[in-house]
Short mmCIF file of C-alpha atoms in Angstrom, two decimals:
data_model
loop_
_atom_site.label_atom_id
_atom_site.label_comp_id
_atom_site.label_asym_id
_atom_site.label_seq_id
_atom_site.Cartn_x
_atom_site.Cartn_y
_atom_site.Cartn_z
CA MET A 1 -28.54 90.13 -3.80
CA ALA A 2 -27.31 93.26 -5.54
CA SER A 3 -24.03 93.74 -3.65
CA ALA A 4 -21.86 91.86 -1.17
CA PRO A 5 -23.38 91.90 2.29
CA ASP A 6 -21.76 93.93 5.05
CA PRO A 7 -19.43 91.55 6.97
CA GLN A 8 -20.55 92.91 10.36
CA LYS A 9 -24.20 92.41 9.45
CA VAL A 10 -23.42 88.89 8.19
CA ALA A 11 -21.64 88.02 11.46
CA GLU A 12 -24.58 89.35 13.50
CA LEU A 13 -27.09 87.36 11.44
CA GLN A 14 -24.94 84.22 11.63
CA ARG A 15 -24.98 84.52 15.43
CA ARG A 16 -28.79 84.76 15.41
CA PHE A 17 -29.53 82.18 12.71
CA THR A 18 -27.57 79.01 12.06
CA GLY A 19 -27.32 77.91 8.47
CA LEU A 20 -26.11 81.10 6.80
CA ASP A 21 -22.85 81.24 4.85
CA ASN A 22 -20.77 84.40 4.46
CA ASN A 23 -22.89 85.51 1.49
CA LEU A 24 -26.15 84.91 3.39
CA ASN A 25 -26.96 81.85 1.32
CA TYR A 26 -28.76 79.04 3.12
CA ILE A 27 -26.70 75.98 4.02
CA PRO A 28 -28.55 72.74 3.19
CA GLY A 29 -29.72 70.76 6.19
CA HIS A 30 -30.21 73.77 8.45
CA THR A 31 -33.61 75.00 9.59
CA ILE A 32 -33.55 78.12 7.42
CA ALA A 33 -32.84 76.04 4.29
CA THR A 34 -35.56 73.54 5.23
CA LYS A 35 -38.09 76.35 5.79
CA ASP A 36 -37.04 77.95 2.49
CA ASP A 37 -37.56 74.64 0.69
CA GLY A 38 -40.90 74.23 2.49
CA TYR A 39 -42.48 77.44 1.22
CA LYS A 40 -41.05 76.84 -2.25
CA ASP A 41 -42.61 73.36 -2.31
CA ALA A 42 -45.91 74.89 -1.20
CA GLN A 43 -45.60 77.52 -3.94
CA ARG A 44 -45.03 74.82 -6.58
CA SER A 45 -48.07 72.86 -5.32
CA ALA A 46 -50.22 75.98 -5.43
CA GLY A 47 -49.04 76.76 -8.95
CA ALA A 48 -49.83 73.23 -10.10
CA ALA A 49 -53.31 73.37 -8.56
CA SER A 50 -53.99 76.73 -10.21
CA THR A 51 -52.79 75.43 -13.58
CA ASN A 52 -54.91 72.30 -13.19
CA TYR A 53 -58.02 74.37 -12.50
CA THR A 54 -57.33 76.80 -15.36
CA SER A 55 -56.61 74.16 -17.99
CA THR A 56 -59.63 72.08 -16.94
CA ALA A 57 -61.88 75.15 -16.92
CA ARG A 58 -60.70 76.05 -20.40
CA ARG A 59 -61.52 72.54 -21.61
CA LEU A 60 -64.96 72.43 -19.93
CA LYS A 61 -66.12 75.93 -20.85
CA ALA A 62 -69.48 75.92 -22.61
CA THR A 63 -69.50 77.72 -25.94
CA LYS A 64 -72.38 79.10 -27.95
CA PRO A 65 -74.60 77.69 -29.22
CA TYR A 66 -75.10 75.90 -25.91
CA GLN A 67 -76.08 72.24 -26.02
CA GLY A 68 -78.56 72.44 -23.13
CA SER A 69 -78.48 74.76 -20.15
CA ALA A 70 -75.21 76.46 -19.29
CA TYR A 71 -74.86 78.35 -16.02
CA GLY A 72 -72.59 81.08 -14.79
CA PRO A 73 -70.73 83.11 -15.37
CA VAL A 74 -67.76 82.00 -13.30
CA ARG A 75 -64.65 84.00 -14.14
CA SER A 76 -66.58 85.27 -17.19
CA SER A 77 -67.28 81.77 -18.55
CA MET A 78 -70.35 79.57 -18.67
CA TYR A 79 -70.33 75.86 -17.77
CA TYR A 80 -72.74 72.98 -17.78
CA THR A 81 -73.72 71.46 -14.42
CA ALA A 82 -71.22 68.62 -14.85
CA GLY A 83 -68.47 71.17 -15.52
CA HIS A 84 -69.30 73.03 -12.32
CA ALA A 85 -69.22 69.72 -10.43
CA THR A 86 -65.77 68.97 -11.82
CA LEU A 87 -64.39 72.47 -11.29
CA ALA A 88 -65.65 73.14 -7.75
CA PRO A 89 -63.24 70.71 -6.04
CA LEU A 90 -60.37 71.82 -8.30
CA ALA A 91 -60.98 75.42 -7.27
CA GLY A 92 -61.10 74.25 -3.64
CA THR A 93 -57.72 72.55 -4.02
CA ALA A 94 -56.29 75.69 -5.63
CA ALA A 95 -57.63 77.79 -2.74
CA THR A 96 -56.29 75.44 -0.07
CA THR A 97 -52.83 75.09 -1.59
CA ALA A 98 -52.55 78.85 -2.17
CA GLN A 99 -53.52 79.49 1.46
CA TYR A 100 -50.96 76.96 2.69
CA HIS A 101 -48.29 78.64 0.53
CA ALA A 102 -49.29 82.06 1.90
CA GLU A 103 -49.03 80.81 5.48
CA ARG A 104 -45.62 79.18 4.91
CA ARG A 105 -44.36 82.34 3.21
CA ASP A 106 -45.73 84.59 5.98
CA SER A 107 -44.05 82.43 8.62
CA PHE A 108 -40.71 82.53 6.80
CA ASN A 109 -40.96 86.28 6.23
CA THR A 110 -41.72 86.91 9.90
CA LYS A 111 -38.98 84.71 11.31
CA TYR A 112 -36.26 85.72 8.84
CA VAL A 113 -37.20 89.36 8.14
CA ASP A 114 -33.69 90.63 8.99
CA VAL A 115 -32.02 88.05 6.74
CA LEU A 116 -34.37 88.86 3.87
CA LYS A 117 -33.79 92.59 4.30
CA ALA A 118 -30.01 92.07 4.31
CA GLN A 119 -30.38 90.02 1.11
CA GLY A 120 -32.54 92.76 -0.44
CA GLN A 121 -35.39 90.26 -0.86
CA TYR A 122 -37.87 91.24 1.82
CA GLN A 123 -40.28 93.29 -0.30
CA GLY A 124 -40.38 90.60 -2.97
CA HIS A 125 -41.18 87.99 -0.33
CA VAL A 126 -43.96 90.13 1.12
CA GLN A 127 -45.43 90.64 -2.35
CA GLN A 128 -45.33 86.90 -3.04
CA ALA A 129 -47.15 86.21 0.24
CA GLN A 130 -49.80 88.80 -0.62
CA ASN A 131 -50.20 87.28 -4.09
CA ALA A 132 -50.74 83.86 -2.50
CA HIS A 133 -53.37 85.26 -0.11
CA ASN A 134 -55.12 86.93 -3.05
CA SER A 135 -55.05 83.69 -5.04
CA ALA A 136 -56.50 81.74 -2.11
CA LYS A 137 -59.34 84.24 -1.77
CA LYS A 138 -60.01 84.26 -5.52
CA PHE A 139 -60.17 80.47 -5.78
CA SER A 140 -62.33 80.23 -2.66
CA ASN A 141 -64.81 82.60 -4.31
CA VAL A 142 -64.63 80.63 -7.56
CA GLN A 143 -65.34 77.41 -5.68
CA THR A 144 -68.39 79.02 -4.06
CA GLN A 145 -69.67 80.13 -7.47
CA HIS A 146 -69.23 76.66 -8.98
CA LYS A 147 -71.03 75.08 -6.02
CA LYS A 148 -73.94 77.48 -6.49
CA HIS A 149 -74.29 76.43 -10.13
CA MET A 150 -73.94 72.68 -9.40
CA THR A 151 -77.49 72.53 -8.06
CA HIS A 152 -79.09 73.07 -11.48
CA THR A 153 -80.48 69.93 -13.09
#
């Protein structure tokens, strides 16, 4: 928050939402703090799934000269069939966790829009939700590509 919140606005928000202190911070144990923790936990899970996919993909990437048939590209890299079989479920997990994060963030943004605006954080929250939706779509497409290449023998 850039500046101290307007005391009248704080009082109005405190009447509408329990769990806000006089600086519009969330008081632990209240619904708003629990929901805040919930989307942050989902964001951490999505980040871990994305990192797991990326580091595994880097390790499994086929390099020239290929030792057998490599298929792709997926995200501009080639993989052997076994690599695609390993990466498809990891991409699926990254897609699912990103979607869950996006949904939790959207829910929080919708319910607490006035609090977020008063904190000066609304646009950042909206951007984070959009990023999570984009990540979910990207990893869903990546999973589909890996599945397509898994059928080669």
